[in-house]
Coordinates of N, CA and C and ligand atoms in Angstrom, one line a residue:
M1 N 0.3 12.1 -4.2 CA 0.1 11.2 -3.7 C 1.3 10.2 -3.8
K2 N 1.2 9.6 -2.3 CA 2.4 8.9 -2.3 C 1.8 7.5 -2.3
F3 N 3.2 7.1 -3.0 CA 3.8 6.0 -3.6 C 4.1 4.7 -2.7
F4 N 3.2 3.7 -2.4 CA 3.8 2.7 -1.3 C 4.4 1.1 -3.1
I5 N 5.3 0.4 -1.9 CA 5.5 -0.6 -2.9 C 4.6 -1.7 -2.4
D6 N 4.3 -2.6 -3.3 CA 3.5 -4.2 -2.6 C 4.4 -5.0 -2.5
T7 N 5.3 -5.3 -1.5 CA 6.3 -6.5 -2.1 C 6.7 -7.2 -0.7
A8 N 7.4 -8.2 -0.7 CA 8.3 -8.2 0.6 C 9.9 -8.7 0.7
N9 N 10.4 -8.3 -1.3 CA 11.3 -8.5 -1.5 C 11.9 -7.5 -1.1
L10 N 13.0 -7.9 -0.3 CA 13.7 -6.5 0.2 C 14.9 -5.7 -0.8
E11 N 15.1 -6.4 -1.9 CA 16.2 -6.3 -3.4 C 15.4 -4.8 -4.1
Q12 N 13.3 -5.0 -4.1 CA 12.6 -4.6 -4.5 C 13.3 -3.2 -4.1
I13 N 12.6 -3.5 -2.5 CA 12.2 -2.3 -1.7 C 13.3 -1.0 -1.5
K14 N 14.3 -2.3 -1.6 CA 16.2 -1.2 -1.6 C 15.6 -0.1 -2.9
E15 N 15.6 -0.7 -4.3 CA 15.5 -0.5 -5.5 C 14.8 1.3 -5.6
A16 N 13.5 0.6 -4.3 CA 11.9 1.8 -5.5 C 12.7 3.4 -4.0
Q17 N 13.4 2.8 -2.5 CA 13.2 3.9 -2.3 C 15.0 4.3 -2.8
D18 N 15.9 4.0 -2.8 CA 17.0 4.1 -4.0 C 16.5 5.6 -5.3
L19 N 15.3 5.0 -6.0 CA 14.4 6.3 -6.9 C 14.6 7.1 -6.1
G20 N 13.7 7.4 -4.5 CA 13.5 8.4 -4.9 C 12.5 8.5 -4.3
V21 N 11.6 8.0 -4.5 CA 9.9 8.7 -4.7 C 9.3 7.3 -3.8
L22 N 9.7 7.0 -3.0 CA 9.3 6.1 -2.0 C 8.2 6.7 -1.1
D23 N 7.5 6.1 -0.7 CA 6.7 6.9 0.9 C 6.4 5.6 1.4
G24 N 6.4 4.3 1.3 CA 6.2 3.3 2.2 C 6.3 2.5 1.7
V25 N 5.5 1.1 2.7 CA 5.7 -0.3 2.2 C 4.0 -0.9 2.2
T26 N 3.6 -1.9 1.9 CA 3.0 -3.2 2.0 C 2.8 -4.2 1.6
T27 N 2.6 -5.0 3.0 CA 3.1 -7.0 3.1 C 1.9 -6.6 3.5
N28 N 1.2 -8.8 2.6 CA 0.6 -9.4 3.1 C 1.5 -11.1 3.4
P29 N 1.2 -11.9 4.4 CA 1.0 -13.4 4.0 C 1.4 -13.4 3.0
S30 N 0.4 -13.3 2.1 CA 0.7 -13.9 -0.1 C 2.4 -13.7 0.3
L31 N 2.7 -12.2 0.3 CA 3.8 -11.3 -0.2 C 5.2 -12.5 0.4
M32 N 4.2 -12.2 1.6 CA 5.7 -12.8 2.6 C 6.1 -14.4 2.0
A33 N 5.2 -15.0 2.0 CA 5.4 -16.5 1.1 C 6.0 -16.7 0.3
K34 N 5.5 -15.7 -0.2 CA 6.1 -15.7 -2.1 C 7.6 -15.6 -2.1
E35 N 8.2 -15.1 -1.1 CA 9.5 -14.4 -0.9 C 10.1 -15.4 -0.4
G36 N 9.9 -16.6 0.5 CA 10.2 -17.5 1.4 C 9.9 -17.6 2.9
I37 N 9.3 -16.8 3.4 CA 9.5 -16.1 4.8 C 8.1 -16.8 5.5
T38 N 8.3 -17.7 6.4 CA 7.6 -18.0 6.8 C 8.0 -18.1 8.6
G39 N 7.1 -18.7 8.9 CA 7.9 -18.7 10.9 C 7.2 -17.6 10.8
H40 N 6.4 -17.5 12.9 CA 6.0 -16.2 13.2 C 7.7 -15.0 13.4
Q41 N 8.7 -15.6 14.3 CA 9.9 -15.2 14.1 C 10.6 -14.5 12.8
N42 N 10.6 -15.1 12.1 CA 11.2 -14.7 10.0 C 10.4 -13.4 10.1
I43 N 9.4 -13.8 9.9 CA 7.8 -12.4 9.7 C 8.2 -11.3 10.7
I44 N 8.5 -11.4 11.8 CA 8.5 -10.3 13.0 C 9.7 -9.6 12.0
D45 N 11.3 -10.5 12.3 CA 12.3 -9.7 12.0 C 12.3 -9.3 10.0
H46 N 11.6 -9.5 9.4 CA 11.6 -9.0 8.0 C 11.0 -7.6 8.2
Y47 N 9.9 -7.6 8.6 CA 9.4 -6.6 9.2 C 10.3 -5.7 9.7
V48 N 11.2 -5.7 10.5 CA 12.5 -4.7 10.9 C 13.2 -4.5 9.7
K49 N 13.6 -5.5 8.8 CA 14.3 -4.8 8.0 C 13.9 -4.1 7.5
I50 N 12.3 -4.8 6.3 CA 12.1 -3.6 6.1 C 12.2 -1.8 6.0
C51 N 11.7 -2.4 7.7 CA 11.9 -1.0 8.3 C 12.9 0.2 8.6
K52 N 14.3 -0.8 8.1 CA 15.2 0.1 8.4 C 15.4 0.0 7.0
I53 N 15.1 -0.2 5.4 CA 15.5 0.0 4.7 C 14.8 1.4 3.9
V54 N 13.5 2.2 4.3 CA 12.9 2.6 3.6 C 11.7 4.0 5.2
D55 N 12.0 4.7 5.1 CA 12.0 6.2 6.1 C 10.3 6.5 6.0
G56 N 9.2 5.6 5.3 CA 7.5 5.6 5.5 C 6.9 5.1 5.8
D57 N 5.9 4.7 6.6 CA 5.0 4.0 6.9 C 4.6 2.0 6.5
V58 N 4.9 1.4 7.4 CA 4.6 -0.4 6.6 C 4.2 -1.1 7.3
S59 N 3.2 -1.2 6.6 CA 1.5 -2.6 6.8 C 2.5 -3.9 7.2
A60 N 2.5 -4.0 8.4 CA 2.3 -5.8 9.0 C 1.1 -5.9 9.2
E61 N 0.6 -7.7 8.3 CA -1.2 -7.9 8.8 C -0.9 -9.0 10.0
V62 N -2.3 -8.8 10.6 CA -2.4 -9.6 11.6 C -2.8 -10.7 11.1
I63 N -2.6 -11.5 11.4 CA -3.3 -13.4 11.4 C -4.9 -13.0 11.9
S64 N -4.8 -13.5 13.1 CA -5.4 -13.7 13.9 C -7.2 -12.6 13.5
T65 N -8.2 -13.9 13.8 CA -8.9 -13.5 12.7 C -10.4 -13.0 13.7
D66 N -10.4 -12.8 15.5 CA -10.9 -12.4 16.0 C -10.4 -11.1 17.7
F67 N -11.1 -10.5 18.0 CA -10.6 -9.2 18.7 C -10.1 -9.6 19.1
K68 N -9.7 -9.9 20.5 CA -8.3 -10.1 21.4 C -7.3 -10.7 20.4
G69 N -7.2 -11.7 19.8 CA -5.9 -12.0 19.3 C -5.3 -10.8 18.6
M70 N -6.1 -10.1 17.6 CA -6.4 -9.0 17.0 C -5.4 -7.5 17.2
I71 N -5.7 -7.8 18.5 CA -5.2 -6.1 19.5 C -4.2 -6.6 19.7
K72 N -4.1 -8.5 20.3 CA -2.3 -8.9 21.1 C -1.7 -8.3 20.0
E73 N -1.8 -9.4 18.6 CA -0.7 -9.1 17.5 C -0.5 -7.3 17.0
G74 N -1.0 -6.9 17.0 CA -1.2 -5.2 16.9 C -0.6 -4.7 17.3
E75 N -1.2 -4.7 18.8 CA 0.1 -3.8 19.8 C 1.4 -4.9 19.5
A76 N 2.2 -5.9 19.4 CA 2.7 -6.4 19.0 C 4.0 -6.2 18.4
L77 N 3.6 -5.8 17.0 CA 3.6 -5.7 16.0 C 3.7 -3.9 16.1
S78 N 2.8 -3.1 16.3 CA 3.4 -1.5 16.5 C 4.9 -1.5 17.3
K79 N 5.2 -2.5 18.2 CA 5.8 -2.0 19.0 C 7.6 -2.3 18.3
L80 N 7.4 -3.6 18.0 CA 8.3 -3.6 16.3 C 9.0 -1.6 16.3
H81 N 8.4 -1.0 15.5 CA 8.9 0.2 14.9 C 8.6 1.0 15.0
P82 N 8.5 2.4 14.8 CA 8.0 3.3 14.9 C 6.6 3.1 13.1
Q83 N 7.4 2.5 12.5 CA 6.9 2.5 11.0 C 5.7 2.0 11.0
I84 N 5.5 1.2 12.5 CA 5.1 -0.5 11.1 C 3.2 0.2 11.4
V85 N 2.5 0.2 10.4 CA 0.9 0.6 10.1 C 0.9 -1.0 10.5
V86 N -0.5 -1.2 11.1 CA -1.0 -2.9 11.6 C -2.3 -2.6 10.4
K87 N -2.4 -3.7 10.5 CA -3.1 -4.4 8.3 C -4.0 -4.5 9.2
I88 N -5.3 -4.8 9.4 CA -6.4 -5.6 9.5 C -7.5 -6.2 8.2
P89 N -7.7 -7.1 8.8 CA -8.8 -7.2 7.7 C -10.0 -6.8 8.3
M90 N -10.9 -6.5 7.1 CA -12.5 -5.5 6.4 C -13.4 -6.6 7.4
I91 N -13.7 -7.0 8.0 CA -14.8 -8.1 9.0 C -14.9 -7.5 10.5
L92 N -15.9 -8.0 10.9 CA -16.8 -7.3 12.0 C -15.8 -6.8 13.2
E93 N -14.7 -8.0 13.7 CA -13.7 -8.1 14.6 C -12.9 -7.2 14.3
G94 N -12.3 -7.2 12.8 CA -11.3 -6.6 12.4 C -12.1 -4.7 12.7
V95 N -13.1 -4.7 12.5 CA -14.1 -3.0 12.7 C -13.9 -2.3 14.8
K96 N -14.0 -3.6 15.0 CA -13.8 -2.7 16.1 C -12.3 -3.2 16.9
A97 N -11.3 -3.8 15.8 CA -10.3 -3.7 16.5 C -9.4 -2.3 16.1
I98 N -9.5 -2.2 14.5 CA -9.5 -0.4 14.0 C -9.9 0.4 15.1
K99 N -10.3 0.0 15.7 CA -11.6 1.4 16.8 C -10.8 1.6 17.9
Y100 N -10.5 0.6 18.3 CA -9.4 -0.2 19.4 C -7.5 0.8 19.0
F101 N -7.5 0.3 18.2 CA -6.4 0.5 17.4 C -6.2 2.6 17.6
S102 N -7.6 3.0 17.3 CA -8.0 4.3 15.9 C -7.5 5.1 18.2
N103 N -8.2 4.7 18.5 CA -8.3 4.8 20.3 C -6.6 5.4 20.9
K104 N -6.2 4.3 20.8 CA -4.7 4.3 21.0 C -3.9 5.4 20.0
S105 N -4.3 6.2 19.0 CA -3.2 6.2 17.9 C -2.7 5.2 17.3
I106 N -2.6 4.5 17.6 CA -1.9 3.9 16.8 C -2.3 3.0 15.1
K107 N -1.2 3.5 14.5 CA -2.4 2.6 13.0 C -2.3 2.0 12.4
T108 N -4.1 1.9 11.7 CA -4.4 0.8 11.3 C -4.1 0.7 9.4
N109 N -4.6 -0.2 9.0 CA -4.5 -0.3 7.3 C -5.4 -1.1 7.1
C110 N -7.3 -1.1 6.9 CA -7.7 -2.0 6.8 C -7.8 -1.9 4.8
T111 N -7.2 -3.8 5.0 CA -7.5 -4.5 4.3 C -9.0 -5.3 4.1
L112 N -8.5 -5.7 2.6 CA -9.4 -6.8 1.3 C -10.4 -5.8 1.6
V113 N -10.6 -4.1 1.0 CA -12.4 -3.7 1.3 C -12.0 -4.0 -0.4
F114 N -14.2 -4.1 -0.8 CA -14.7 -4.2 -1.8 C -15.6 -3.3 -2.4
S115 N -15.8 -2.8 -1.1 CA -17.0 -1.6 -1.3 C -17.2 -0.5 -0.9
V116 N -17.5 0.7 -1.1 CA -18.3 1.6 -0.6 C -18.8 1.7 1.2
G117 N -19.3 0.8 1.6 CA -20.0 0.3 2.9 C -18.9 0.2 3.3
Q118 N -18.2 -0.6 3.1 CA -17.4 -1.1 3.9 C -16.3 0.0 4.3
A119 N -15.6 0.4 3.4 CA -14.9 2.3 3.1 C -15.0 2.7 4.3
L120 N -17.0 2.9 4.5 CA -17.3 3.7 5.1 C -17.2 3.5 6.4
I121 N -17.5 2.6 6.6 CA -17.5 2.0 8.4 C -15.9 2.0 9.0
A122 N -15.4 1.8 8.0 CA -13.6 1.5 8.5 C -13.2 2.7 8.4
A123 N -13.9 4.3 7.8 CA -13.3 5.7 7.9 C -14.1 5.6 9.5
K124 N -15.1 4.9 9.2 CA -16.1 5.8 10.7 C -15.2 5.4 11.5
A125 N -14.0 3.8 11.8 CA -13.7 3.4 13.2 C -12.8 4.4 12.9
G126 N -12.3 4.9 12.5 CA -10.8 5.4 12.3 C -10.3 4.9 11.9
A127 N -9.7 4.4 10.9 CA -8.2 3.9 10.4 C -7.6 4.7 9.6
T128 N -6.9 4.4 9.3 CA -5.4 5.5 9.0 C -5.9 5.6 7.4
Y129 N -5.4 4.6 6.9 CA -4.9 3.6 5.8 C -6.8 3.3 5.5
V130 N -7.3 3.0 4.6 CA -8.3 2.1 3.8 C -8.0 2.0 2.4
S131 N -7.8 0.2 2.3 CA -7.4 -0.6 0.6 C -8.2 -1.2 -0.1
P132 N -8.6 -0.2 -0.8 CA -9.8 -0.7 -2.2 C -9.5 -2.1 -2.8
F133 N -9.0 -3.3 -3.1 CA -8.3 -3.9 -4.1 C -8.8 -3.9 -5.7
I134 N -8.0 -3.3 -5.8 CA -8.5 -2.8 -7.5 C -8.7 -3.4 -8.7
G135 N -7.5 -4.5 -8.6 CA -7.2 -5.6 -9.5 C -8.1 -6.7 -9.4
R136 N -8.2 -7.0 -7.5 CA -9.0 -8.2 -7.5 C -10.3 -7.9 -7.8
L137 N -10.8 -5.9 -8.3 CA -12.1 -6.4 -8.2 C -12.0 -5.9 -10.1
D138 N -11.4 -5.3 -11.1 CA -11.3 -6.5 -12.5 C -11.4 -7.7 -13.0
D139 N -10.1 -8.5 -12.3 CA -10.5 -9.6 -11.9 C -11.7 -10.3 -12.3
V140 N -12.8 -9.7 -11.8 CA -13.9 -10.6 -12.0 C -14.6 -8.5 -12.3
S141 N -14.2 -9.1 -13.3 CA -15.4 -7.8 -14.3 C -16.3 -6.5 -14.0
T142 N -15.5 -6.5 -12.3 CA -15.9 -4.9 -11.8 C -15.1 -4.0 -11.9
D143 N -15.5 -2.4 -11.9 CA -14.7 -1.9 -12.0 C -14.0 -0.9 -10.7
G144 N -12.9 -1.8 -11.0 CA -12.1 -1.4 -9.4 C -12.1 0.0 -9.4
L145 N -11.3 0.7 -10.1 CA -11.4 2.6 -10.3 C -12.8 2.8 -10.2
N146 N -13.4 2.1 -10.3 CA -14.8 3.1 -10.1 C -14.8 3.4 -8.2
L147 N -14.8 2.2 -7.6 CA -15.2 1.8 -6.5 C -14.0 3.1 -5.5
I148 N -12.9 3.3 -6.2 CA -12.1 4.7 -5.8 C -12.5 6.0 -5.3
S149 N -13.1 5.8 -7.1 CA -13.6 7.3 -6.9 C -15.2 7.3 -6.0
E150 N -15.6 6.6 -6.2 CA -17.1 6.6 -5.3 C -16.2 7.5 -3.5
I151 N -15.5 5.9 -3.5 CA -15.2 6.8 -2.1 C -14.4 7.7 -1.7
V152 N -14.0 8.2 -3.0 CA -13.4 9.6 -2.4 C -15.0 10.7 -2.7
T153 N -15.7 10.6 -3.2 CA -17.3 10.9 -3.1 C -17.7 11.7 -1.6
V154 N -17.5 10.1 -1.3 CA -18.1 9.3 0.0 C -16.8 10.5 1.4
Y155 N -15.7 10.4 0.9 CA -15.3 10.8 2.0 C -14.6 12.5 2.4
E156 N -15.0 12.8 1.1 CA -15.0 14.2 0.3 C -16.6 14.9 1.1
N157 N -17.3 14.1 0.5 CA -18.3 14.3 1.3 C -19.0 14.9 3.2
Y158 N -17.8 14.4 3.7 CA -18.4 14.4 5.1 C -17.1 14.7 5.8
G159 N -15.7 14.9 5.2 CA -14.3 15.2 5.2 C -14.0 13.8 6.7
F160 N -14.0 12.8 5.8 CA -13.3 11.8 7.0 C -11.6 11.7 6.8
K161 N -10.8 11.7 7.9 CA -9.9 11.4 7.3 C -8.3 10.5 6.4
T162 N -9.0 9.3 7.3 CA -8.8 8.2 6.8 C -8.2 8.2 4.6
Q163 N -6.9 7.5 4.5 CA -6.8 8.5 3.3 C -6.9 6.1 2.2
I164 N -7.1 7.5 1.1 CA -7.8 6.1 0.6 C -6.3 5.9 0.0
L165 N -6.0 4.1 0.2 CA -4.8 3.3 -0.5 C -4.8 2.4 -1.8
A166 N -4.7 3.3 -2.4 CA -5.4 1.7 -3.8 C -4.3 0.7 -3.8
A167 N -5.1 -0.4 -3.4 CA -4.0 -1.2 -3.4 C -4.5 -2.3 -4.8
S168 N -4.2 -3.5 -4.6 CA -4.2 -4.1 -6.1 C -3.5 -3.8 -7.1
I169 N -2.6 -2.7 -7.6 CA -2.1 -1.9 -8.3 C -2.1 -3.1 -9.3
R170 N -2.2 -3.1 -10.1 CA -1.3 -4.5 -11.2 C -0.8 -3.8 -12.5
H171 N -0.5 -1.9 -12.7 CA 0.1 -2.0 -14.1 C -0.1 0.0 -13.7
T172 N 0.9 0.5 -14.6 CA 0.9 2.0 -14.5 C -0.2 3.0 -14.8
M173 N -1.1 2.2 -15.8 CA -2.3 3.5 -15.6 C -3.1 3.4 -14.7
H174 N -2.7 2.4 -13.9 CA -4.2 2.3 -13.2 C -3.0 3.0 -11.9
I175 N -2.1 3.1 -12.0 CA -1.2 4.5 -10.7 C -1.9 5.5 -11.5
I176 N -1.9 6.2 -12.5 CA -2.5 7.0 -13.1 C -3.8 8.1 -13.3
D177 N -4.9 6.3 -13.9 CA -5.7 6.4 -13.4 C -6.9 6.8 -11.7
C178 N -6.2 6.2 -11.1 CA -5.9 7.1 -9.5 C -5.2 8.2 -8.9
A179 N -4.6 8.3 -9.6 CA -4.0 9.9 -9.5 C -5.0 11.1 -9.5
K180 N -5.6 10.6 -11.2 CA -6.4 11.4 -11.6 C -8.0 11.8 -11.2
I181 N -8.6 10.2 -10.2 CA -9.6 10.3 -9.1 C -8.9 10.8 -8.2
G182 N -8.3 10.9 -7.6 CA -7.7 12.0 -6.2 C -7.4 10.5 -5.5
A183 N -7.5 9.6 -5.2 CA -6.4 8.1 -4.3 C -5.5 8.8 -3.1
D184 N -5.3 9.1 -2.0 CA -4.2 9.5 -1.1 C -2.5 8.5 -1.9
V185 N -2.4 7.4 -2.3 CA -1.9 6.4 -1.8 C -2.2 5.3 -2.9
M186 N -1.0 5.1 -3.6 CA -0.5 3.8 -4.2 C -0.5 3.1 -4.1
T187 N -0.7 1.0 -3.7 CA 0.5 0.6 -4.0 C 0.7 -0.2 -4.6
G188 N 1.9 -0.7 -5.5 CA 2.0 -1.2 -6.9 C 2.9 -2.4 -6.6
P189 N 3.5 -3.1 -7.8 CA 4.8 -3.3 -7.7 C 5.8 -2.8 -8.4
L190 N 6.8 -3.2 -8.2 CA 8.0 -2.1 -8.3 C 7.9 -1.8 -10.5
S191 N 7.5 -3.2 -11.1 CA 7.2 -2.5 -12.3 C 6.2 -1.7 -12.9
S192 N 5.2 -1.3 -12.2 CA 4.1 -0.8 -11.9 C 4.6 1.0 -11.9
I193 N 5.4 1.0 -11.1 CA 6.4 2.5 -10.4 C 7.1 2.9 -11.7
K194 N 7.8 2.1 -11.5 CA 8.6 2.4 -13.4 C 8.5 2.4 -14.5
G195 N 7.0 1.7 -14.3 CA 6.6 2.2 -15.5 C 6.3 3.7 -16.1
L196 N 6.4 4.7 -15.0 CA 5.6 5.7 -15.0 C 6.7 6.1 -15.8
L197 N 8.4 6.7 -16.0 CA 9.1 7.4 -16.1 C 9.2 6.5 -18.0
K198 N 8.5 5.7 -18.4 CA 9.2 5.7 -19.4 C 8.5 6.0 -20.9
H199 N 9.1 6.5 -21.6 CA 8.3 7.0 -23.3 C 9.5 6.6 -24.2
P200 N 9.3 6.4 -25.6 CA 10.0 5.4 -26.0 C 9.9 7.3 -26.4
L201 N 9.5 8.6 -26.7 CA 10.1 10.1 -27.0 C 11.2 10.1 -26.4
T202 N 11.1 9.9 -25.4 CA 12.1 10.1 -24.1 C 13.4 9.7 -24.8
D203 N 13.4 8.0 -24.9 CA 14.9 7.6 -24.9 C 15.1 8.5 -26.5
I204 N 14.9 8.0 -27.4 CA 14.9 8.9 -29.0 C 15.2 10.4 -28.8
G205 N 14.5 11.1 -27.8 CA 15.4 12.8 -27.9 C 16.6 12.7 -27.0
L206 N 16.6 10.8 -26.4 CA 17.9 11.5 -25.6 C 18.6 11.1 -26.5
E207 N 18.7 10.1 -26.7 CA 19.7 9.6 -27.8 C 20.8 10.5 -29.4
K208 N 19.1 11.4 -29.7 CA 19.8 12.3 -31.0 C 20.7 13.5 -30.2
F209 N 20.2 13.9 -28.9 CA 20.7 14.7 -28.7 C 21.9 14.5 -28.3
L210 N 22.5 13.4 -27.5 CA 23.5 12.5 -27.2 C 24.5 12.4 -28.8
A211 N 24.0 12.0 -29.6 CA 24.4 12.3 -30.6 C 25.3 13.4 -31.9
D212 N 24.2 14.6 -31.5 CA 24.5 15.7 -31.5 C 26.0 16.3 -30.9
F213 N 25.8 15.8 -29.7 CA 27.1 16.8 -29.3 C 28.1 16.1 -29.5
K214 N 28.3 14.3 -29.6 CA 29.5 13.9 -30.4 C 30.4 14.1 -31.4
K215 N 28.8 14.4 -32.9 CA 29.0 15.0 -33.5 C 29.8 17.3 -33.8
G216 N 29.7 17.4 -32.9 CA 30.5 19.2 -32.3 C 31.6 18.7 -31.6
N217 N 32.1 17.5 -30.9 CA 33.5 17.1 -30.2 C 34.1 16.5 -31.1
Ligands
E4P1 C1 -2.5 -5.2 -0.3 O1 -2.2 -4.5 0.7 C2 -2.1 -6.2 -0.8 O2 -1.3 -6.7 -0.5 C3 -2.4 -6.2 -2.3 O3 -2.1 -5.4 -3.1 C4 -3.1 -6.8 -3.5 O4 -2.5 -7.1 -4.3 P1 -3.0 -8.7 -5.6 O5 -4.4 -8.5 -5.6 O6 -2.1 -8.4 -6.5 O7 -2.4 -9.5 -4.6

């Protein structure tokens, strides 16, 4: 399972990278705004900064909602750095854009996916990643993990190469459940990743080992 961090915060990206388990980064316009990154050039510069910190794929989202605009933006984004993946919303024009980029071997991440049908068409169009938003589904009383499970089944049925990127991860158990189901990638906050390594028995056990070591020295 690949681990992506879902933030535009450079400190958190560095911390995750230093942990040694990071495979990439996802961003979106809201995450950029949260870090105070506004204006076209600042956002572009920020993508490059992120690419310099991490080794893996970095999703950069288009703002256009028409085919021509998405192509223009996506081509410019993909030229910024070899690690850039063009993030495209699951709308009709977006599907056409995904197909266009797929034909050109430019990586895409189909975002804002909330149904199996959307995931199916993203795969048919040749998306590199499909991003079902599980937390946002949970927010409206719909089982986000069930969507991941259904997409896994459909993709396995037909051998689609599109990687299932479980997005809108809110906490550590989301990661564990997605891993059990077989999501290819998860993207979540740093706290959800760090939560994986915590266990009180580890801390208690270590404290005892260190105390016992001291007794003998
Ligand atoms: C995915 O790529 C999105 O950036 C993200 O996971 C959305 O998460 P949220 O629902 O917590 O905003």
